[in-house]
Amino acid sequence: MIDKIVKNINTLQQLKNNDIHRKYIEYIRYPFFRNLAPDSKITFDFPITFLVGKNGGGKSSTLQSLYGCPKGYSLGDYWFTTELDPIKEFDKNRNCFIYGFKDNGLIKEVIKQRIHRDNDPDYWETAKPIKRYGMQNSQRFSPIEKDVVYLDFRTELSAFDKFFHFLKFHSNTHKTKQDFLRFYSNKLKEAFDTNKIISYYKPNRNKPKVILSKIETKIVSEILRKEFETIEIIEHNLFKDWGTSIRLKQKNINYSEAFAGSGETAVVILVHKIYNASNESLILLDEPETSLHSGAQKRLMSFLIEQCIKKKHQVVISTHSPFLIENMPNESIKVFSTLNTTGKFVIDNDRNYKEAFHELEIENTTKKIILVEDRTAQIIIDKTIEKLGKATEDIFVTKYLPGGADDINQRLTTIMEITDDTYVVFDGDQKKLQSPIDLNSIPPNQQDTSVKLKALIKSQTGCDVKFYLNGGNQSKELKEEETLRLAKKYLEFYKKNVFYLPLLIPEDIIWDEDFAKKLLKLLKPDKDISIIKSASSNSKELLFNFCIQCYGESKQYESTVLQFVSNWLNKEDTHFLNIKNLINQLKN
């Protein structure tokens, strides 16, 4: 399933790159809106966008503002003022949002502002372009015309759950809720069985029954991993308030939402509404993972991607689930964080899904491993990662293997069989070739034997690598075939997972003579840097001899390295930028 999802994600990205979507909101920005930091902006670089963050972080408010973007829809349906929670406007800064959509190759910006009217205190209308908000055009454009499907799965309760768990019960004819449900369930069964409109005390107690198509039923069955023969839906107010009831039929059993899990009801409603949505709809989903286990969440995500491809939908999802955002491109993930200084929410538009785990306070138990060949390299990489922030720290663990480069090159024959998330960062002096070997660029007759491939590996690594073959009395032909497979896999792994520090040895990166002079003057004013230089042939010896001169013992060597690393990090020179870019590359 993962391969299918990844393939469809690539297809969806190509559709976006080729401007296939004709009705597409390219971005939305908030000069002044609720608790978002002023001038916050979300770019919709991928047809499916995820809003990730802690509860109360502005995600639902953002979904509701998107609901209010198209023509005929208003944010006032969801956000309105009350005496208890009045909506305040400040001076000229009215609550507003601005979105851009493409029309004939040009971006049209539409601003919607909250306008108080005596007969409608929650009225939102388009306004003339406001220059102080960076709107360049003088023309007021009409809103985008687009159907909207908005589902909040925290409130998308079945009629049974809504009545049984949330409505206050009072009845002159029924002693308990159970008695009430038993009586009115007969009326509901009549509606399901006959497809009649029930009139009991009130007219039109239900809407006509909907029977899901065979395709919809198959989709629900696949997501839930159950074999349903028929699925029916009825909207009614037989349980005092309007709600949705479903009836599910399997081979040997029929049951309603009263005995179905809330996740089953949610999936039925979601599949039906999205499958029947008009082309190029705006689909807004608030926590669709509610009551679904991880496998069902992944299959639900696969369905959403397929519908986006077929119908060119634009989907925005608020979620706390790592299973929905796994495998999605960085540009699809928008992370909401809280500023400690103001309490306002800020939006990061390009975050790796594992960084998003950090914001959700989900422990990342599958960290990516970076292997290095010496302790100084480990300190440099660890401190660079630390400088990039806690979210990046949560992705990586750096390990120093004391056996040296040859030992690591040999270990890769085992590592490549276990994981794709282990990387090697060698010292620069291990770089034997300008670019890693790419078998696609090498003629077949130069890679058709294990001898030739091992020669290529040696030119890349500088050492002879031994492959461990399956046990048993294999023929020479089978051994050759297996060695060929492993050697090719090794070179492919090397190309994708092995990198180098920018200079020959890590000490070259951090050694700074000016800093050494200042530190030496502070610690040992009677010593001269020239003594250290004359006794050293490279930067590693410079650091070691500096440590001895300053502290009189080698035990302080790692502390000395840390001092020079801190100085180097503060400079943020080209070598720092190279390593920073490498780490960002590994995140993806």
XYZ file of C-alpha atoms in Angstrom:
588
model
C 0.000 0.000 0.000
C 2.857 2.384 0.804
C 4.273 2.017 -2.719
C 0.847 2.824 -4.163
C 0.498 5.898 -1.936
C 3.972 7.166 -2.867
C 3.231 6.643 -6.575
C -0.064 8.543 -6.303
C 1.611 11.331 -4.331
C 4.062 11.784 -7.212
C 1.157 11.833 -9.686
C -0.620 14.466 -7.611
C 2.527 16.591 -7.499
C 2.820 16.425 -11.295
C -0.795 17.561 -11.664
C -0.061 20.561 -9.434
C 3.175 21.377 -11.272
C 1.314 21.293 -14.602
C -1.449 23.632 -13.357
C -4.158 21.034 -13.981
C -6.328 22.426 -11.172
C -8.488 25.256 -12.574
C -10.155 26.223 -9.282
C -7.374 26.257 -6.731
C -6.600 28.520 -3.796
C -2.860 29.156 -4.072
C -2.440 30.743 -0.634
C -4.299 32.429 2.189
C -2.886 35.135 4.400
C -4.083 36.781 7.564
C -3.199 40.453 8.118
C -5.323 40.333 11.266
C -7.277 37.230 12.225
C -8.241 35.764 15.577
C -5.174 34.447 17.465
C -2.862 34.053 14.480
C 0.261 36.221 14.453
C -0.305 39.259 12.196
C 0.524 38.657 8.527
C 0.543 34.868 8.867
C 0.375 33.038 5.556
C -0.232 29.496 4.313
C 0.887 28.451 0.847
C -0.910 25.516 -0.760
C 2.005 24.036 -2.691
C 0.457 20.562 -2.806
C -3.199 19.628 -3.445
C -3.468 18.022 -0.005
C -2.421 20.220 2.916
C -2.062 19.188 6.551
C -2.463 21.596 9.467
C -0.501 20.130 12.375
C -0.193 21.403 15.936
C -1.468 21.115 19.466
C -5.095 21.635 20.444
C -6.164 25.264 20.567
C -3.457 26.192 18.081
C -5.613 27.858 15.411
C -6.049 24.902 13.053
C -9.857 24.736 13.177
C -10.110 28.513 12.839
C -7.987 28.271 9.707
C -10.223 25.545 8.244
C -13.280 27.700 8.933
C -11.710 30.688 7.188
C -11.079 28.489 4.143
C -14.731 27.447 4.297
C -15.599 31.135 3.984
C -13.454 31.740 0.891
C -15.663 30.554 -2.032
C -18.683 32.440 -3.279
C -21.823 31.733 -1.256
C -20.017 30.547 1.906
C -19.455 32.568 5.080
C -17.153 32.147 8.066
C -20.033 33.582 10.115
C -21.632 30.129 9.975
C -18.971 28.949 12.446
C -17.460 32.020 14.120
C -19.877 34.482 15.637
C -19.959 36.979 18.457
C -21.742 36.470 21.783
C -21.941 38.422 25.034
C -19.697 35.820 26.652
C -17.172 35.694 23.790
C -17.419 38.973 21.897
C -15.436 39.376 18.693
C -13.349 42.499 19.027
C -12.145 44.682 16.187
C -9.188 46.999 16.747
C -9.046 50.410 15.073
C -8.661 49.907 11.331
C -7.591 46.297 11.746
C -10.739 44.339 11.160
C -10.605 40.568 11.316
C -9.971 39.579 7.736
C -8.263 37.113 5.450
C -6.920 37.394 1.924
C -6.582 34.534 -0.503
C -5.142 34.258 -3.970
C -6.326 32.052 -6.821
C -5.101 31.745 -10.378
C -7.296 32.821 -13.279
C -5.899 32.697 -16.847
C -2.377 32.627 -15.468
C -2.879 35.658 -13.191
C -3.218 35.616 -9.403
C -6.400 37.308 -8.209
C -6.544 38.330 -4.566
C -9.814 38.481 -2.658
C -10.150 39.994 0.803
C -13.022 39.088 3.097
C -13.683 41.244 6.160
C -16.032 40.930 9.076
C -18.572 43.768 8.847
C -21.040 44.494 11.643
C -24.603 44.972 10.505
C -27.541 45.564 12.812
C -29.471 42.638 11.390
C -26.379 40.438 11.017
C -23.503 41.032 13.459
C -21.455 38.227 11.848
C -21.552 39.313 8.228
C -18.458 38.770 6.082
C -18.091 40.458 2.730
C -15.475 41.045 0.074
C -13.866 44.471 0.241
C -11.848 46.735 -2.001
C -8.114 45.937 -2.106
C -6.303 47.389 0.904
C -2.819 48.639 0.057
C -1.509 48.496 3.633
C -2.106 44.747 3.467
C 0.113 44.453 0.388
C -2.724 44.100 -2.131
C -1.400 45.366 -5.466
C -4.507 45.390 -7.660
C -7.032 48.203 -7.498
C -9.867 45.990 -8.779
C -12.191 44.131 -6.420
C -12.379 40.526 -7.652
C -15.302 38.173 -7.123
C -14.692 35.211 -4.824
C -13.621 31.910 -6.290
C -16.566 29.677 -7.249
C -16.017 26.294 -5.674
C -18.138 23.752 -3.794
C -17.112 23.062 -0.213
C -17.323 19.854 1.827
C -16.558 20.578 5.489
C -16.502 17.721 8.011
C -15.559 18.134 11.667
C -15.131 14.599 12.980
C -15.169 15.678 16.603
C -18.790 16.769 16.124
C -19.823 14.483 13.245
C -21.730 12.200 15.609
C -24.328 9.634 14.678
C -27.919 10.337 15.669
C -27.734 7.571 18.294
C -24.495 8.853 19.897
C -25.727 12.447 19.892
C -28.933 11.526 21.724
C -27.565 8.870 24.061
C -24.410 10.667 25.192
C -25.099 14.377 24.847
C -28.782 15.345 24.785
C -30.607 15.995 28.040
C -33.439 13.487 28.331
C -36.968 14.273 29.437
C -40.085 12.377 28.416
C -43.594 11.991 29.828
C -44.103 8.624 28.135
C -40.679 6.953 28.379
C -38.870 6.313 31.651
C -35.346 5.957 30.295
C -33.288 6.845 27.260
C -33.218 3.167 26.417
C -37.042 3.029 26.372
C -37.154 6.106 24.175
C -34.630 4.654 21.714
C -36.425 1.295 21.630
C -39.685 3.000 20.658
C -38.326 5.405 18.038
C -35.931 2.847 16.578
C -39.048 1.102 15.259
C -39.910 4.269 13.356
C -36.333 4.479 12.083
C -36.449 0.828 10.983
C -39.664 1.584 9.099
C -37.908 4.425 7.301
C -34.985 2.153 6.395
C -37.227 -0.729 5.289
C -39.803 1.242 3.290
C -37.908 4.419 2.372
C -40.961 6.372 3.560
C -40.942 9.843 5.077
C -42.067 9.344 8.681
C -44.583 11.776 10.167
C -45.050 11.042 13.852
C -46.154 14.042 15.938
C -44.265 16.200 13.424
C -44.179 16.151 9.610
C -41.108 15.029 7.679
C -39.157 13.378 10.484
C -36.557 12.090 8.027
C -35.058 12.624 4.616
C -35.092 9.966 1.891
C -32.797 7.000 2.447
C -29.470 6.959 0.631
C -28.020 3.632 -0.473
C -24.297 3.719 -1.098
C -23.217 2.551 -4.533
C -21.297 -0.693 -4.950
C -18.086 1.281 -5.427
C -18.659 3.352 -2.279
C -19.453 0.176 -0.327
C -16.261 -1.447 -1.586
C -14.219 1.598 -0.563
C -15.685 1.589 2.966
C -15.061 -2.170 3.178
C -11.426 -1.723 2.158
C -10.791 1.081 4.647
C -12.407 -0.751 7.569
C -11.284 -4.222 6.426
C -14.831 -5.586 6.667
C -16.973 -7.100 3.930
C -20.149 -5.028 3.648
C -22.871 -5.986 1.196
C -24.970 -2.826 1.535
C -24.676 0.455 3.443
C -27.620 2.811 3.968
C -27.798 6.354 5.374
C -30.782 8.309 6.687
C -30.853 11.831 8.126
C -33.667 12.254 10.660
C -34.805 13.891 13.891
C -36.541 10.891 15.408
C -34.068 11.081 18.314
C -35.124 14.682 19.123
C -32.360 16.428 17.130
C -31.326 16.086 13.494
C -28.574 13.552 12.960
C -27.374 10.735 10.725
C -28.056 7.042 11.132
C -26.444 4.274 9.125
C -27.360 0.635 8.590
C -24.614 -1.807 7.660
C -25.253 -5.231 6.176
C -22.674 -7.995 6.154
C -23.183 -11.556 5.036
C -24.583 -12.822 8.323
C -25.377 -9.679 10.277
C -27.125 -6.301 10.004
C -26.505 -3.499 12.469
C -26.936 0.256 12.845
C -24.653 2.941 14.189
C -25.866 2.041 17.694
C -23.647 -1.056 17.495
C -21.080 0.252 15.015
C -17.970 2.008 16.213
C -17.910 5.782 15.828
C -15.033 5.283 13.389
C -17.271 3.197 11.119
C -19.935 5.905 11.056
C -17.329 8.578 10.310
C -15.809 6.600 7.430
C -19.228 5.940 5.867
C -20.139 9.648 5.988
C -16.733 10.767 4.713
C -16.590 8.313 1.816
C -20.142 9.107 0.715
C -19.706 12.876 0.808
C -16.290 12.973 -0.839
C -17.051 10.327 -3.455
C -20.120 12.342 -4.508
C -18.486 15.770 -4.294
C -18.432 17.743 -7.540
C -15.149 18.088 -9.402
C -12.592 20.543 -7.996
C -14.322 20.855 -4.635
C -12.645 22.274 -1.565
C -12.556 19.424 0.979
C -11.997 20.499 4.594
C -11.523 17.739 7.185
C -11.087 18.392 10.895
C -9.352 15.423 12.579
C -10.620 12.633 10.286
C -8.484 10.124 12.204
C -10.900 10.257 15.156
C -11.721 6.710 16.354
C -9.717 5.063 13.540
C -6.737 2.790 14.125
C -3.484 3.395 12.244
C -4.139 0.950 9.395
C -7.575 2.426 8.649
C -6.069 5.930 8.729
C -3.518 4.988 6.076
C -6.163 3.387 3.862
C -8.371 6.453 4.300
C -5.439 8.601 3.191
C -4.992 6.426 0.103
C -8.674 6.986 -0.788
C -8.336 10.759 -0.387
C -5.278 10.883 -2.642
C -7.028 8.847 -5.340
C -10.072 11.151 -5.239
C -7.804 14.193 -5.541
C -6.242 12.710 -8.664
C -9.567 11.754 -10.254
C -11.579 14.876 -9.405
C -8.857 17.512 -8.948
C -10.031 18.327 -5.424
C -8.151 20.624 -3.092
C -8.012 19.081 0.392
C -7.006 20.668 3.697
C -6.827 18.442 6.788
C -6.382 19.374 10.429
C -4.778 16.415 12.177
C -2.853 15.072 15.140
C -2.071 11.806 13.376
C 1.456 10.911 12.227
C -0.070 8.108 10.132
C -1.860 10.561 7.842
C 1.147 12.786 7.159
C 3.726 10.006 6.843
C 5.188 9.847 3.298
C 3.669 13.221 2.391
C 5.961 15.901 0.912
C 7.304 18.583 3.242
C 5.483 21.348 1.396
C 2.146 19.740 2.290
C 2.739 20.048 6.057
C 1.996 23.318 7.875
C 2.965 23.354 11.551
C 1.175 25.653 14.010
C 3.268 26.739 16.995
C 2.685 29.177 19.847
C 4.893 32.212 20.458
C 5.842 32.336 24.128
C 6.085 36.125 24.053
C 2.609 36.954 22.751
C 0.638 33.712 22.862
C -0.113 34.139 19.161
C 0.116 31.230 16.735
C 2.710 31.149 13.963
C 2.708 28.902 10.904
C 5.715 27.101 9.436
C 4.997 26.233 5.782
C 7.646 23.569 5.109
C 8.320 20.969 7.777
C 9.430 17.353 7.636
C 6.749 15.044 9.034
C 9.080 13.864 11.798
C 9.613 17.484 12.839
C 5.839 17.774 13.007
C 5.907 14.858 15.487
C 7.947 17.087 17.774
C 5.327 19.826 17.707
C 2.688 17.216 18.543
C 4.892 15.937 21.386
C 4.961 12.468 19.859
C 8.158 10.584 20.624
C 10.062 9.722 17.459
C 11.177 6.144 18.014
C 12.501 5.746 14.473
C 15.289 8.288 14.428
C 17.594 8.531 11.472
C 21.143 7.430 12.287
C 24.260 9.284 11.160
C 27.489 7.267 11.420
C 30.850 9.037 11.646
C 34.407 7.780 11.919
C 35.727 9.965 14.755
C 34.567 11.771 17.884
C 35.264 15.294 16.607
C 33.024 14.726 13.587
C 30.292 13.516 15.939
C 30.558 16.673 18.050
C 30.435 18.913 14.967
C 27.333 17.231 13.574
C 25.586 16.969 16.948
C 26.141 20.650 17.715
C 25.003 21.695 14.245
C 21.814 19.668 14.647
C 21.324 21.188 18.094
C 21.614 24.675 16.613
C 18.951 23.827 14.038
C 16.422 23.313 16.837
C 14.733 20.708 18.992
C 12.528 19.528 16.145
C 15.595 18.623 14.081
C 17.269 17.032 17.116
C 14.242 14.789 17.426
C 14.936 13.280 13.989
C 18.600 12.257 14.285
C 21.021 10.327 16.433
C 24.744 10.500 15.614
C 26.970 7.514 16.353
C 30.770 7.310 16.303
C 32.145 3.951 15.133
C 35.752 3.674 16.330
C 36.863 1.124 13.714
C 37.603 3.759 11.084
C 36.380 4.282 7.524
C 37.266 0.777 6.272
C 35.255 -0.800 9.074
C 32.213 1.378 8.290
C 32.476 0.542 4.578
C 32.357 -3.141 5.457
C 29.466 -2.705 7.898
C 27.384 -1.117 5.141
C 26.959 -4.582 3.581
C 24.757 -5.434 6.578
C 23.202 -2.004 7.187
C 21.883 -1.748 3.612
C 19.858 -4.937 4.146
C 18.170 -3.558 7.271
C 17.378 0.136 6.811
C 17.327 3.085 4.424
C 17.464 5.579 7.304
C 21.134 5.137 8.252
C 23.614 7.571 6.737
C 27.395 7.905 6.818
C 29.285 11.183 6.949
C 32.969 10.484 6.339
C 35.839 12.902 6.791
C 36.669 14.701 3.572
C 39.922 12.741 3.083
C 37.840 9.596 2.409
C 36.338 11.086 -0.735
C 38.022 9.101 -3.509
C 35.788 10.237 -6.364
C 34.326 13.620 -7.186
C 30.825 12.128 -7.473
C 29.368 8.825 -6.231
C 29.213 5.994 -8.752
C 25.919 5.902 -10.628
C 25.354 2.525 -12.262
C 22.865 4.126 -14.681
C 25.747 6.050 -16.260
C 28.084 3.051 -16.565
C 27.886 0.814 -19.683
C 26.477 -2.692 -19.003
C 29.688 -4.388 -20.132
C 31.561 -2.603 -17.333
C 29.300 -3.958 -14.584
C 28.352 -7.435 -15.749
C 30.647 -9.404 -13.396
C 31.259 -9.329 -9.663
C 34.954 -8.660 -10.311
C 34.131 -5.481 -12.245
C 31.633 -4.306 -9.638
C 34.050 -4.933 -6.774
C 36.625 -2.857 -8.632
C 34.092 -0.026 -8.866
C 33.393 -0.359 -5.151
C 37.101 -0.172 -4.346
C 37.506 2.956 -6.477
C 34.666 4.479 -4.425
C 35.697 3.285 -0.941
C 39.428 2.677 -1.217
C 39.068 -0.797 0.285
C 38.027 -4.348 -0.577
C 34.501 -5.063 0.614
C 33.434 -8.632 1.337
C 29.842 -9.742 0.797
C 28.359 -12.474 2.948
C 26.355 -14.868 0.787
C 23.518 -17.174 1.775
C 24.622 -20.463 3.294
C 24.442 -23.822 1.557
C 26.293 -25.436 -1.304
C 25.526 -22.933 -4.001
C 26.826 -23.291 -7.517
C 29.328 -20.794 -8.862
C 26.592 -19.332 -11.038
C 24.283 -18.715 -8.072
C 27.116 -17.226 -5.998
C 28.022 -14.929 -8.864
C 24.398 -13.892 -9.295
C 23.976 -13.127 -5.613
C 27.281 -11.226 -5.430
C 26.214 -9.134 -8.419
C 22.929 -8.287 -6.718
C 24.596 -7.318 -3.443
C 27.345 -5.296 -5.117
C 24.812 -3.290 -7.128
C 22.709 -2.737 -4.018
C 25.830 -1.583 -2.167
C 26.683 1.000 -4.818
C 23.081 2.252 -4.903
C 23.060 2.547 -1.098
C 26.402 4.332 -1.169
C 25.123 6.831 -3.710
C 22.080 7.723 -1.600
C 23.370 7.350 1.958
C 27.065 8.278 2.093
C 28.330 11.868 2.367
C 31.493 13.749 3.309
C 32.492 16.653 5.524
C 33.651 19.692 3.544
C 37.379 19.522 4.527
C 39.927 16.721 4.860
C 39.558 16.195 8.618
C 36.958 17.651 11.017
C 39.595 19.634 12.932
C 40.240 21.611 9.724
C 36.664 22.881 9.980
C 36.853 24.211 13.525
C 40.495 25.323 13.909
C 40.643 29.129 14.164
C 44.043 30.663 14.858
C 42.650 34.049 15.924
C 40.339 32.366 18.418
C 43.232 30.198 19.631
C 45.378 33.296 20.240
C 42.618 34.979 22.277
C 41.968 31.867 24.330
C 45.675 31.254 24.883
C 46.143 34.852 26.015
C 43.322 34.411 28.485
C 44.412 31.018 29.862
C 48.205 31.090 29.438
C 49.357 34.638 28.705
C 53.027 33.581 28.866
C 52.605 31.072 26.006
C 52.905 31.877 22.295
C 50.886 30.317 19.478
C 54.037 29.887 17.387
C 55.241 27.152 19.766
C 52.075 25.171 19.160
C 52.243 25.691 15.390
C 55.860 24.604 15.130
C 55.085 21.340 16.943
C 52.060 20.513 14.755
C 51.759 19.165 11.220
C 47.955 19.423 10.878
C 44.902 20.881 12.602
C 44.314 17.762 14.705
C 47.783 18.128 16.216
C 47.196 21.885 16.577
C 44.146 21.262 18.740
C 45.874 18.542 20.749
C 48.991 20.617 21.398
C 46.840 23.652 22.216
C 45.038 21.535 24.830
C 48.338 20.404 26.369
C 49.721 23.973 26.499
C 46.536 25.346 28.094
C 45.541 22.538 30.472
C 48.672 20.440 30.823
C 46.855 17.157 30.102
C 45.043 15.393 27.263
C 41.930 14.716 29.381
C 40.695 18.211 28.467
C 40.915 17.523 24.725
C 37.174 17.058 24.196
C 36.455 20.234 26.185
C 38.923 22.039 23.942
C 37.167 20.713 20.840
C 33.804 21.899 22.218
C 35.209 25.408 22.737
C 36.381 25.574 19.125
C 33.104 24.099 17.854
C 31.124 26.783 19.736
C 33.282 29.485 18.208
C 32.819 27.967 14.749
C 29.020 27.739 15.131
C 28.820 31.421 16.000
C 30.617 32.365 12.790
C 28.243 30.400 10.547
C 30.850 30.213 7.779
C 30.524 28.360 4.459
C 31.465 25.033 6.070
C 28.660 25.436 8.598
C 26.227 26.167 5.776
C 27.428 23.069 3.899
C 26.826 20.827 6.911
C 23.500 22.528 7.668
C 22.367 21.910 4.076
C 23.478 18.281 4.341
C 21.407 17.747 7.486
C 18.370 19.357 5.860
C 18.905 17.060 2.874
C 18.951 14.004 5.152
C 15.711 15.122 6.810
C 13.929 14.598 3.516
